[in-house]
PDB file of C-alpha atoms and ligand atoms in Angstrom:
ATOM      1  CA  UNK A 184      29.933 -55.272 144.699  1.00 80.00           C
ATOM      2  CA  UNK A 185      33.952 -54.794 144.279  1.00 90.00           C
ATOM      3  CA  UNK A 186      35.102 -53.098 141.045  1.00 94.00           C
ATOM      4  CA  UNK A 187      36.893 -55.943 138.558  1.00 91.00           C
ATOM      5  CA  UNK A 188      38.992 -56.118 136.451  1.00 93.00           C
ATOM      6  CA  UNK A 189      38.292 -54.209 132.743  1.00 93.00           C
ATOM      7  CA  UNK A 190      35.354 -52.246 134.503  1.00 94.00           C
ATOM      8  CA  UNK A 191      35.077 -48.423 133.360  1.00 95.00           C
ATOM      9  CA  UNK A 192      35.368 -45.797 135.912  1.00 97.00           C
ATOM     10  CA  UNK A 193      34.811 -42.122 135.871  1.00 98.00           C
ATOM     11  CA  UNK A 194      37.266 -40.700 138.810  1.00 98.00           C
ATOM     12  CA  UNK A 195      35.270 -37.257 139.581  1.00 98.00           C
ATOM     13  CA  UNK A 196      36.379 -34.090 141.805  1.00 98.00           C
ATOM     14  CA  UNK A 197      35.016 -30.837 141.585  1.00 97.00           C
ATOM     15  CA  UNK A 198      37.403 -29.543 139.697  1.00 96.00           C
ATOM     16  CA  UNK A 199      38.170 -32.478 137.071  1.00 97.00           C
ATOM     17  CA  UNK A 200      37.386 -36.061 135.861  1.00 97.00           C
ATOM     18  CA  UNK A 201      39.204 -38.999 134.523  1.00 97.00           C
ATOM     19  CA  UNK A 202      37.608 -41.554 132.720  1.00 97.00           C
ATOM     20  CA  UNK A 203      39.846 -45.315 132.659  1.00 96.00           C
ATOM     21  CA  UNK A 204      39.178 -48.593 133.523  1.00 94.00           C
ATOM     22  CA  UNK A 205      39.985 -51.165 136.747  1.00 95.00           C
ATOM     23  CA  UNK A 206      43.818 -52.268 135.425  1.00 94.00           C
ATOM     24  CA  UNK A 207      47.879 -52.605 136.919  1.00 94.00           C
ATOM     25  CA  UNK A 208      49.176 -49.372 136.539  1.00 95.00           C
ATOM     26  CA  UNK A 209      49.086 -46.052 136.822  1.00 96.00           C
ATOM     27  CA  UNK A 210      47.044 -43.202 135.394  1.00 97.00           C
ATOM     28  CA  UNK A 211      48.917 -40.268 135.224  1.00 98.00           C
ATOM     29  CA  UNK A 212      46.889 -36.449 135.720  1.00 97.00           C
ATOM     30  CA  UNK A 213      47.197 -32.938 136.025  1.00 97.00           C
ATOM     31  CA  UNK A 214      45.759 -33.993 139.767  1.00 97.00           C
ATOM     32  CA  UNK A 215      48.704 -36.722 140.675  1.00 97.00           C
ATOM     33  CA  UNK A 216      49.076 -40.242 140.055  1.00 97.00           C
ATOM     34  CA  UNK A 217      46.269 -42.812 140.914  1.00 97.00           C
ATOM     35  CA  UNK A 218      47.467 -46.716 141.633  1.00 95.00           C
ATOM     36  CA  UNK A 219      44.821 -48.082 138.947  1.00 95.00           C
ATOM     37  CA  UNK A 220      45.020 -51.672 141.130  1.00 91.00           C
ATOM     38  CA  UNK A 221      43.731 -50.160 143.947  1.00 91.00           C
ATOM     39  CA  UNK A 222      40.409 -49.768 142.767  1.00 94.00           C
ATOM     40  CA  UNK A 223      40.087 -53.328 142.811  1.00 91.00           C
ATOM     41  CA  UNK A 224      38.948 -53.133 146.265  1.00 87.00           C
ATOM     42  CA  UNK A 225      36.880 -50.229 145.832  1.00 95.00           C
ATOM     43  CA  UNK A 226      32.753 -49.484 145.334  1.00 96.00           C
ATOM     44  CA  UNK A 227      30.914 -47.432 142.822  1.00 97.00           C
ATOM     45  CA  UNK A 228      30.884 -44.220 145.590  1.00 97.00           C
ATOM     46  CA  UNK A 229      34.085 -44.490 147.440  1.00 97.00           C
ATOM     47  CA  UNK A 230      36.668 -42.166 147.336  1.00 97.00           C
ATOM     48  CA  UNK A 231      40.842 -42.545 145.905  1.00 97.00           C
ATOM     49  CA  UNK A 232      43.479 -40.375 146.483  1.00 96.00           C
ATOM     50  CA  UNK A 233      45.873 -39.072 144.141  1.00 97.00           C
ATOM     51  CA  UNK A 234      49.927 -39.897 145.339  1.00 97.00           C
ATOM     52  CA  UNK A 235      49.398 -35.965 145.757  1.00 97.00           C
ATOM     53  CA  UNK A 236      46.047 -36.526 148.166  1.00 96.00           C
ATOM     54  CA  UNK A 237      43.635 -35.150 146.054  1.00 97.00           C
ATOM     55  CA  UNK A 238      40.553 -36.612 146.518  1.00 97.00           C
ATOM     56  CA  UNK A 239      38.240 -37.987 143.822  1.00 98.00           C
ATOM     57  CA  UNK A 240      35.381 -40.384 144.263  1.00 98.00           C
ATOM     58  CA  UNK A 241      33.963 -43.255 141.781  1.00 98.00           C
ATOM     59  CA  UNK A 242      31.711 -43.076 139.626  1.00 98.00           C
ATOM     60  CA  UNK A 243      29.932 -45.359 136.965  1.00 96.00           C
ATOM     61  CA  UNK A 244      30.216 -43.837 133.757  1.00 96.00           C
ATOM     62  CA  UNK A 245      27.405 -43.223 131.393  1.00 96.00           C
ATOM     63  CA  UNK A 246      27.007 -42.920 128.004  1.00 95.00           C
ATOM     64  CA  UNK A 247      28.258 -39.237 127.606  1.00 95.00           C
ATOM     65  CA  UNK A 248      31.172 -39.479 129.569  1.00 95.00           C
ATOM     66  CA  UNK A 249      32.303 -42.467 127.580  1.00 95.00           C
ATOM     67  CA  UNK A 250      31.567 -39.974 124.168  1.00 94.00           C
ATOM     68  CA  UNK A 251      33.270 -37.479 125.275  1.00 92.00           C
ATOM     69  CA  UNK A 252      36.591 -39.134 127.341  1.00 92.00           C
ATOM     70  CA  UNK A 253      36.652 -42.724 125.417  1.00 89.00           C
ATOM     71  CA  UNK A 254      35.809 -42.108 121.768  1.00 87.00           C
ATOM     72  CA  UNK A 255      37.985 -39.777 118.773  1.00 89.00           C
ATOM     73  CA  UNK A 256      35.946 -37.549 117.226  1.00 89.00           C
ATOM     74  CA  UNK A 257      35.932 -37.293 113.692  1.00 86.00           C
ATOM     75  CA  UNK A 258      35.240 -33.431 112.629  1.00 81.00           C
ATOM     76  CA  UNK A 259      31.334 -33.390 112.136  1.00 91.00           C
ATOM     77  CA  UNK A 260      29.675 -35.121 115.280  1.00 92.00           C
ATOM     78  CA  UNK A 261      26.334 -34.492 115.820  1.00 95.00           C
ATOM     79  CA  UNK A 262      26.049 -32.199 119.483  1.00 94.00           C
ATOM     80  CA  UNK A 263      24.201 -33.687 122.359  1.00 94.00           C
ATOM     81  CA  UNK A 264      21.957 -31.099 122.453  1.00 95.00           C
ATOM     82  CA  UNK A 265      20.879 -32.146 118.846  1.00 97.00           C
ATOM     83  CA  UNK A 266      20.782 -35.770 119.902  1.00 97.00           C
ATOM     84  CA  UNK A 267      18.672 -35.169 122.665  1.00 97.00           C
ATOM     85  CA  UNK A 268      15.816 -33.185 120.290  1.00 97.00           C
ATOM     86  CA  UNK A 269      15.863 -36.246 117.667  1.00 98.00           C
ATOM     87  CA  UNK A 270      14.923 -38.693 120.833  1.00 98.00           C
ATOM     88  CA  UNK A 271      12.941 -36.568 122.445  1.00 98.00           C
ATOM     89  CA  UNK A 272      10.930 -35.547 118.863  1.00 98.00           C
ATOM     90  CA  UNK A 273      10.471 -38.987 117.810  1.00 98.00           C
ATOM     91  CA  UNK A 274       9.255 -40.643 121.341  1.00 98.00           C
ATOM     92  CA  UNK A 275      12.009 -43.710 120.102  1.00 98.00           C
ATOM     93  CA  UNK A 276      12.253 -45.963 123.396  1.00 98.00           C
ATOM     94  CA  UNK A 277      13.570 -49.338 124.736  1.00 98.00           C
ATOM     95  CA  UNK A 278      13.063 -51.375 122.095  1.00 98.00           C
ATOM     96  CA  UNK A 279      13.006 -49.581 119.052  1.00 98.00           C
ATOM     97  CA  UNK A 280      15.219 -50.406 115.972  1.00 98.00           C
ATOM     98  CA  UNK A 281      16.965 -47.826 114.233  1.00 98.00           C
ATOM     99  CA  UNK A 282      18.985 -47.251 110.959  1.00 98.00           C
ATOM    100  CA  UNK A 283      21.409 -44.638 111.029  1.00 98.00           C
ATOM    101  CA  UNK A 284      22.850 -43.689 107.538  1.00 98.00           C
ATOM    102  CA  UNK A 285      26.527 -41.728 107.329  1.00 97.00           C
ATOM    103  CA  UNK A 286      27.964 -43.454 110.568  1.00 97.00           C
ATOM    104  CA  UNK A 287      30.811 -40.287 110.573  1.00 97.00           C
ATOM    105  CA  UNK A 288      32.920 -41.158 114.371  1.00 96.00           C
ATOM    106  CA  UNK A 289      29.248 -43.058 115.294  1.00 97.00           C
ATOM    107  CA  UNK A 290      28.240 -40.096 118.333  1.00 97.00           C
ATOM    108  CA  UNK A 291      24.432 -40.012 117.018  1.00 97.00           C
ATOM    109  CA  UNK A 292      24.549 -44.052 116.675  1.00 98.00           C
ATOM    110  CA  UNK A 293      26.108 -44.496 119.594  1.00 97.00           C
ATOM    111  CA  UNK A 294      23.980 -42.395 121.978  1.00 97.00           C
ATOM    112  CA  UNK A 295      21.135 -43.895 119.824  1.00 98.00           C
ATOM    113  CA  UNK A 296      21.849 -47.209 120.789  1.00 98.00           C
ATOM    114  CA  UNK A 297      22.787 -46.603 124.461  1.00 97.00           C
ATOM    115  CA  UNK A 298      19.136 -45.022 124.500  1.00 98.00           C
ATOM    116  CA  UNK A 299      16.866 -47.961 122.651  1.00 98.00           C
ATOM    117  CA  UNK A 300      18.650 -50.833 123.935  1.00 97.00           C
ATOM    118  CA  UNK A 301      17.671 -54.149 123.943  1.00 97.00           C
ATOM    119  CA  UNK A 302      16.391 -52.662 120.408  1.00 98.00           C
ATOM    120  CA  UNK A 303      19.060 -52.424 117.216  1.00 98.00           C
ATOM    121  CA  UNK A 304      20.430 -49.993 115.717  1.00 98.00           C
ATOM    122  CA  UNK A 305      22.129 -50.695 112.115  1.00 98.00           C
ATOM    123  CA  UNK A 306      24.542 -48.178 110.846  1.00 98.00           C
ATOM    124  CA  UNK A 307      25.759 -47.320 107.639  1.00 98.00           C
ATOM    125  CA  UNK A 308      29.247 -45.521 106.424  1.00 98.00           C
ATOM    126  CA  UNK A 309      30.549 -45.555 102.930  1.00 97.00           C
ATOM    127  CA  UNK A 310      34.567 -44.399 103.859  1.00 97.00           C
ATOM    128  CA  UNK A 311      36.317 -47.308 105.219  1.00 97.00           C
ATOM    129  CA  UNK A 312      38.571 -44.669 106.993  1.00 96.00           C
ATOM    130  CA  UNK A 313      35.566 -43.416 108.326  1.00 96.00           C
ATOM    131  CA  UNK A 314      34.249 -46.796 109.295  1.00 97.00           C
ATOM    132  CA  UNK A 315      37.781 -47.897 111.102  1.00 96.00           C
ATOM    133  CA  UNK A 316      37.302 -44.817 113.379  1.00 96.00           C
ATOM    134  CA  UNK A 317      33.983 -45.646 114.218  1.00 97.00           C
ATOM    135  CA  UNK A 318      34.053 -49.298 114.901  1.00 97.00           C
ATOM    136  CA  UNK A 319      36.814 -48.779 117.470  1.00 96.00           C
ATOM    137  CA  UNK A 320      34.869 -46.042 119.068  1.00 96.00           C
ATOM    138  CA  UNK A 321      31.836 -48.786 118.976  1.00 96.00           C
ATOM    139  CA  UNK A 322      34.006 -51.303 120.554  1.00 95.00           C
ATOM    140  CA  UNK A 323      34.986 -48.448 123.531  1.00 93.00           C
ATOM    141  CA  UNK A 324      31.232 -47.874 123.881  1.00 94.00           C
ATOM    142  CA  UNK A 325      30.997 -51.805 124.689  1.00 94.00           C
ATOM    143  CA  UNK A 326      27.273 -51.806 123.667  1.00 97.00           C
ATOM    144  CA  UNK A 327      26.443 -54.809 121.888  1.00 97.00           C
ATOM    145  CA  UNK A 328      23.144 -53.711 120.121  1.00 98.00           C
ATOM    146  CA  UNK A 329      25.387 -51.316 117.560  1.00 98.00           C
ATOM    147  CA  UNK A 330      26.171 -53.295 114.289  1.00 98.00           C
ATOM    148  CA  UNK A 331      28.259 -50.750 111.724  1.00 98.00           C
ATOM    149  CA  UNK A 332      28.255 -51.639 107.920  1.00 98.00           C
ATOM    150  CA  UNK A 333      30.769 -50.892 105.433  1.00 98.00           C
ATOM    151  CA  UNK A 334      28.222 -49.893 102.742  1.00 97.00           C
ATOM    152  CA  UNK A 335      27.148 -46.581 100.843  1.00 97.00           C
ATOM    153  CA  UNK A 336      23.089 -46.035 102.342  1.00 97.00           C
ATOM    154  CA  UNK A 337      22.450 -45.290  98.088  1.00 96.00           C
ATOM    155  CA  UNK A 338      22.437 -48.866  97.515  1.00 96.00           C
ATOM    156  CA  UNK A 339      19.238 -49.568  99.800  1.00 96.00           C
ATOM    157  CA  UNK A 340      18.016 -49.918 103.240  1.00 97.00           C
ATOM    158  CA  UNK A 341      17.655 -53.468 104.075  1.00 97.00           C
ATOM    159  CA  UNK A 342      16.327 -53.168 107.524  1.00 98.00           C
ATOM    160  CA  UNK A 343      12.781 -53.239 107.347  1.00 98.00           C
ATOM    161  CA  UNK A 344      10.107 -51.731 109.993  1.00 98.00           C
ATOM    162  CA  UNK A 345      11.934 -49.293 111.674  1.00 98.00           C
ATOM    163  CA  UNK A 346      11.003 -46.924 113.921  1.00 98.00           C
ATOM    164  CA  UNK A 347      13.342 -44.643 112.755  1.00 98.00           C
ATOM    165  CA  UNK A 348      15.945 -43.516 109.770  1.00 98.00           C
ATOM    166  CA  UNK A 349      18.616 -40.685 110.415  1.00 98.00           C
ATOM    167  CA  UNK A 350      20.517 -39.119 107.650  1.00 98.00           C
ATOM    168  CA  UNK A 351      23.250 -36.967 108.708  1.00 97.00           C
ATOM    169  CA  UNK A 352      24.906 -35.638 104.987  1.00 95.00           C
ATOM    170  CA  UNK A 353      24.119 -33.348 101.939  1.00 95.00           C
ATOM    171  CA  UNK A 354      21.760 -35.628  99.759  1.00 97.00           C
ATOM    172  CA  UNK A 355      19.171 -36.898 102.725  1.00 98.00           C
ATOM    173  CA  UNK A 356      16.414 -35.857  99.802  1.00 98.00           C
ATOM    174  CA  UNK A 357      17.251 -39.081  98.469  1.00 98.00           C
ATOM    175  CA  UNK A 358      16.590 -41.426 101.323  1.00 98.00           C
ATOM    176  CA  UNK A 359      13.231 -40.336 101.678  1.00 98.00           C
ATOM    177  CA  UNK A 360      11.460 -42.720  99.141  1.00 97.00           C
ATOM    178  CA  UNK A 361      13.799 -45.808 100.431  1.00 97.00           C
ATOM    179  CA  UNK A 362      12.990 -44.691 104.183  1.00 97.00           C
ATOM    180  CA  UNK A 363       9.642 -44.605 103.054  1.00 98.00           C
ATOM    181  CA  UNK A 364       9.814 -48.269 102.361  1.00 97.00           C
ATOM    182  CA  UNK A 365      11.772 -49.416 105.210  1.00 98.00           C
ATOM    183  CA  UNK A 366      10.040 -47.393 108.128  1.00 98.00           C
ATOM    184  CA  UNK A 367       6.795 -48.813 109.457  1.00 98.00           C
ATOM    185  CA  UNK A 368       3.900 -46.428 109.951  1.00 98.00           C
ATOM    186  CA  UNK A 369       4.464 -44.061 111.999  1.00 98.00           C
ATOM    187  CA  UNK A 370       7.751 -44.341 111.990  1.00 98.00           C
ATOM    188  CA  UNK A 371      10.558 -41.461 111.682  1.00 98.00           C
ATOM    189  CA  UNK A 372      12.543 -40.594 108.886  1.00 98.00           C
ATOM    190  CA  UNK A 373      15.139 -37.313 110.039  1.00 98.00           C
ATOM    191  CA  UNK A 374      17.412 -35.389 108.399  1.00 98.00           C
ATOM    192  CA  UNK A 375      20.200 -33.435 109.792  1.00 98.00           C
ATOM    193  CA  UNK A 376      21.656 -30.163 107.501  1.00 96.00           C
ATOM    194  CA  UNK A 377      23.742 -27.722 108.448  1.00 94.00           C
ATOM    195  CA  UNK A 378      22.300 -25.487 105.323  1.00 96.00           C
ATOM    196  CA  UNK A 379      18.579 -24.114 104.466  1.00 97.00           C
ATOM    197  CA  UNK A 380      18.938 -25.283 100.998  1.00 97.00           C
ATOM    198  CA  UNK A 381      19.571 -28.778 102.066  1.00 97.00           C
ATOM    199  CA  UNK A 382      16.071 -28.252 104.269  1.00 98.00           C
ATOM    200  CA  UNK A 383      14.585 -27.307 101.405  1.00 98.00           C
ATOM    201  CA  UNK A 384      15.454 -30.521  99.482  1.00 98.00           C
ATOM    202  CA  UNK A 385      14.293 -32.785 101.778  1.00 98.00           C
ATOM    203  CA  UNK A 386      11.285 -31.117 102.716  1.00 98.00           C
ATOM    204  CA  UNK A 387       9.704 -30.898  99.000  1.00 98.00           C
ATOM    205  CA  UNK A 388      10.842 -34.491  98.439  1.00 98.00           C
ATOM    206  CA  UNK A 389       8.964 -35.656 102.213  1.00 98.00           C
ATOM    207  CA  UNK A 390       5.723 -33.781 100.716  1.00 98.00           C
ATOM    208  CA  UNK A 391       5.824 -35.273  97.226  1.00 98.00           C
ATOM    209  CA  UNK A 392       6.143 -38.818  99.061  1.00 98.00           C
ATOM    210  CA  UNK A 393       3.283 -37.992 101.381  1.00 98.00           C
ATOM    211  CA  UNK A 394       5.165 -38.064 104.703  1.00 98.00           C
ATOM    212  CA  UNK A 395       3.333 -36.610 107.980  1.00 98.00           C
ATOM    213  CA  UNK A 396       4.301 -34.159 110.458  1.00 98.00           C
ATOM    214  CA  UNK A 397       7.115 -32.482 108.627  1.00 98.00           C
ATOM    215  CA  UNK A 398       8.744 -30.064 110.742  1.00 98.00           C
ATOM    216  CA  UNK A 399      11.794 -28.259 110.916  1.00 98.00           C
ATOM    217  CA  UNK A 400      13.776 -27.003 114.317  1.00 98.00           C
ATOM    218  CA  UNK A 401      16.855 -25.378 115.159  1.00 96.00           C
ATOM    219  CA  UNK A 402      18.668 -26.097 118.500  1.00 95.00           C
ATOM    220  CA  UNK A 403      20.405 -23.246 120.146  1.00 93.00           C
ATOM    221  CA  UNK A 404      21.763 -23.929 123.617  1.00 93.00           C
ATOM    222  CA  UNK A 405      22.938 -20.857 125.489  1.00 91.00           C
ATOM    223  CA  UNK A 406      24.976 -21.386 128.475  1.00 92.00           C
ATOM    224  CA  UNK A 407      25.042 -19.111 131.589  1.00 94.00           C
ATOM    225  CA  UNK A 408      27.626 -18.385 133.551  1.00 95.00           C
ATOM    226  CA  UNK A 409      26.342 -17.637 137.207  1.00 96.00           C
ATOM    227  CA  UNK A 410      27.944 -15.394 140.133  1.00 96.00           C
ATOM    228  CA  UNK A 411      27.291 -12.070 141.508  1.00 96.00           C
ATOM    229  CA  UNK A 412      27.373 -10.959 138.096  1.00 96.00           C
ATOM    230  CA  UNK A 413      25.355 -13.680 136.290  1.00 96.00           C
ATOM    231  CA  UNK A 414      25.373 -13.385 132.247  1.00 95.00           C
ATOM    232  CA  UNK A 415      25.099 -15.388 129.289  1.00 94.00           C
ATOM    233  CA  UNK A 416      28.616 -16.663 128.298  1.00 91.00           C
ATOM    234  CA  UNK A 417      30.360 -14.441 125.642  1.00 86.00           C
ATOM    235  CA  UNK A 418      30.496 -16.939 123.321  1.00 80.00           C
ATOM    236  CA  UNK A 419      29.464 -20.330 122.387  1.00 77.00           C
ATOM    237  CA  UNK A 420      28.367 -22.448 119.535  1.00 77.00           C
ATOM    238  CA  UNK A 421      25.481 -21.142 118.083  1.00 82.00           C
ATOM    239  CA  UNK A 422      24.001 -22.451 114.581  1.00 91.00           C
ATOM    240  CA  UNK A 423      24.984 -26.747 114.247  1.00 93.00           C
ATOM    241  CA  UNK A 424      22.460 -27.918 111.955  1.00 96.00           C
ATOM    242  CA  UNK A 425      18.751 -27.783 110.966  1.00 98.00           C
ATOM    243  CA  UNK A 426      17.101 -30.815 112.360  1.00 98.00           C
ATOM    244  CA  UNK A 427      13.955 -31.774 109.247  1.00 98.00           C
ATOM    245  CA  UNK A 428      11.485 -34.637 110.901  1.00 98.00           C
ATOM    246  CA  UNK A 429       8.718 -36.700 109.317  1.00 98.00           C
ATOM    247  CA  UNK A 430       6.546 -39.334 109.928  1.00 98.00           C
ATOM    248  CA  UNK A 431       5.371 -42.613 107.190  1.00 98.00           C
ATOM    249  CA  UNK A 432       2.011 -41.810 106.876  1.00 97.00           C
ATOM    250  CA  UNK A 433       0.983 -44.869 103.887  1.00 92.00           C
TER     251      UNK A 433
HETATM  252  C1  SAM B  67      28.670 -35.628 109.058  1.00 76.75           C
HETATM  253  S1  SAM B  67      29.240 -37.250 109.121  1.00 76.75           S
HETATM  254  C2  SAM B  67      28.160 -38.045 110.237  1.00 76.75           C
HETATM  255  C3  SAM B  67      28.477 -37.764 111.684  1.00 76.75           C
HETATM  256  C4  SAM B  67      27.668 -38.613 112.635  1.00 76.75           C
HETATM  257  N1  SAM B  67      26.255 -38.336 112.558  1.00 76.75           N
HETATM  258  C5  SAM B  67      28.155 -38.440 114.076  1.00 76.75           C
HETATM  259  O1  SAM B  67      27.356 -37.956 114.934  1.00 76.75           O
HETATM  260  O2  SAM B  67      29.303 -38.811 114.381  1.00 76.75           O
HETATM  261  C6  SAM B  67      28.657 -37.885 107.585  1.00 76.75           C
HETATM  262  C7  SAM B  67      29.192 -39.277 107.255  1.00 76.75           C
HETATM  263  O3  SAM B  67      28.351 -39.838 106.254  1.00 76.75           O
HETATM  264  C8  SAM B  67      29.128 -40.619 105.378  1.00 76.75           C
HETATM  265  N2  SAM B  67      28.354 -40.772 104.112  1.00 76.75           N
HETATM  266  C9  SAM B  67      28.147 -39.809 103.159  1.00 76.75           C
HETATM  267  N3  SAM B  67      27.360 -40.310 102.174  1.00 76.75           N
HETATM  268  C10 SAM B  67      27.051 -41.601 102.542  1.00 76.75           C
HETATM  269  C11 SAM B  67      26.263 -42.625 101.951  1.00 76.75           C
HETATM  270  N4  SAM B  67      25.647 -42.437 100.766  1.00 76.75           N
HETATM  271  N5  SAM B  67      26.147 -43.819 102.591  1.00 76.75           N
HETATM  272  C12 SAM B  67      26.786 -44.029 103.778  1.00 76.75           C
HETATM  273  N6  SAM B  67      27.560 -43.088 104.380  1.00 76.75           N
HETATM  274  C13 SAM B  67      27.688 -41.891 103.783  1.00 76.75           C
HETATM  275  C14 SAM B  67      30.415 -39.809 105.259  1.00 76.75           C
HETATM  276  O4  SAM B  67      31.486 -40.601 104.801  1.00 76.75           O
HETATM  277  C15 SAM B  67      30.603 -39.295 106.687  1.00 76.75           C
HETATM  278  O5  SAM B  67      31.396 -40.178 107.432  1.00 76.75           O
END
């Protein structure tokens, strides 16, 4: 089916990638100038010149490409290779409903939600600057099972059995009796610290509540770089945060 108008687009060499959407105009890049309007015509697959003939072909963005080209980053994000452990680790799934508390530029709600939808995910952020950022960048991710508040997570949880809470600040130790109550069994309740003394809260507060399953993991992604003299790259980010799950166990 032809590209219309408003679609996204991720323009993709082997070199490079651009990331707009089906429009009049032009996009302007390091690689030449592409005629926007003539994608219009064009399939997910087929190929567009550059007015320098570089060849790039079309592809249908997902999720990350959208996070990474479409969205502004506020400084804290959480990574994608810390994303990826708090799906994986808590089996969430099509379907599953979700309350994210600390909403920062949205990256964990927003991958969140790409991941459970048709299920919701509610999202929390107490800064209204903060907030701003991230319902534009929830508007570029166009998914329509993302609803932001305005509201600071202290007040209460309204959402009730959820399959998972996240907590991404200093303080998560006091979500865990409200998660407690808004989680159904079985359910999730995570919390994301960049320090061991903010593991350390949490964890002693999870026990006294009677959580399950408490465990704590570190991510550390190490990226190769391969030739005919194939090492580990020189440097890299290393420590990002302490990832502390749990499970409702009464
Ligand atoms: C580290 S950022 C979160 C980043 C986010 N996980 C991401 O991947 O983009 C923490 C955010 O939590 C917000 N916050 C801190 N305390 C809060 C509270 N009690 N209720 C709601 N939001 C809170 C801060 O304003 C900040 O925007």
């Amino acid at each position: 089916m032809p590209l219309k108008i408003g679609e996204l687009v991720l323009l993709m060499s082997v070199d490079s990638s651009y990331l707009t959407e089906v429009r009049k105009g032009e996009l302007h890049t390091a690689d030449g100038v592409f005629a926007l309007e003539n994608l219009k015509r064009k399939n997910f697959g087929d190929k567009i010149r550059t007015h320098l003939g570089n060849e790039f072909i079309i592809v249908k963005p997902n999720i990350k490409d959208i996070l990474e080209k479409k969205v502004k980053r506020l400084p804290q994000i959480i990574m994608p290779k810390d994303v990826a452990l708090i799906l994986a680790y808590t089996g969430i799934s099509r379907g599953s409903n979700v309350v994210d508390i600390g909403t920062g530029s949205g990256f964990l709600s927003i991958f969140i939600a790409s991941h459970v939808d048709p299920g919701k995910v509610v999202t929390y952020e107490k800064e209204r600057k903060n907030f701003e950022v991230a319902k534009k960048n929830i508007l570029a991710s166009r998914l329509k099972n993302l609803r932001i508040k305005l509201k600071n997570g202290l007040a209460g949880i309204s959402e009730k059995n959820l399959d998972l809470i996240t907590v991404d600040f200093k303080g998560a130790e006091k979500f865990v009796k409200k998660a407690n109550k808004s989680l159904k069994i079985g359910g999730y309740f995570v919390a994301y610290s960049p320090y061991v003394e903010q593991v350390k809260a949490v964890v002693s507060e999870m026990r006294k509540v009677g959580f399950s399953s408490i465990m704590t993991v570190e991510n550390i992604v190490r990226e190769w770089r391969v030739s005919d003299h194939t090492l580990p790259e020189p440097s890299g980010i290393m420590h990002t945060g302490f990832i502390t799950f749990a499970r409702k166990a009464k």
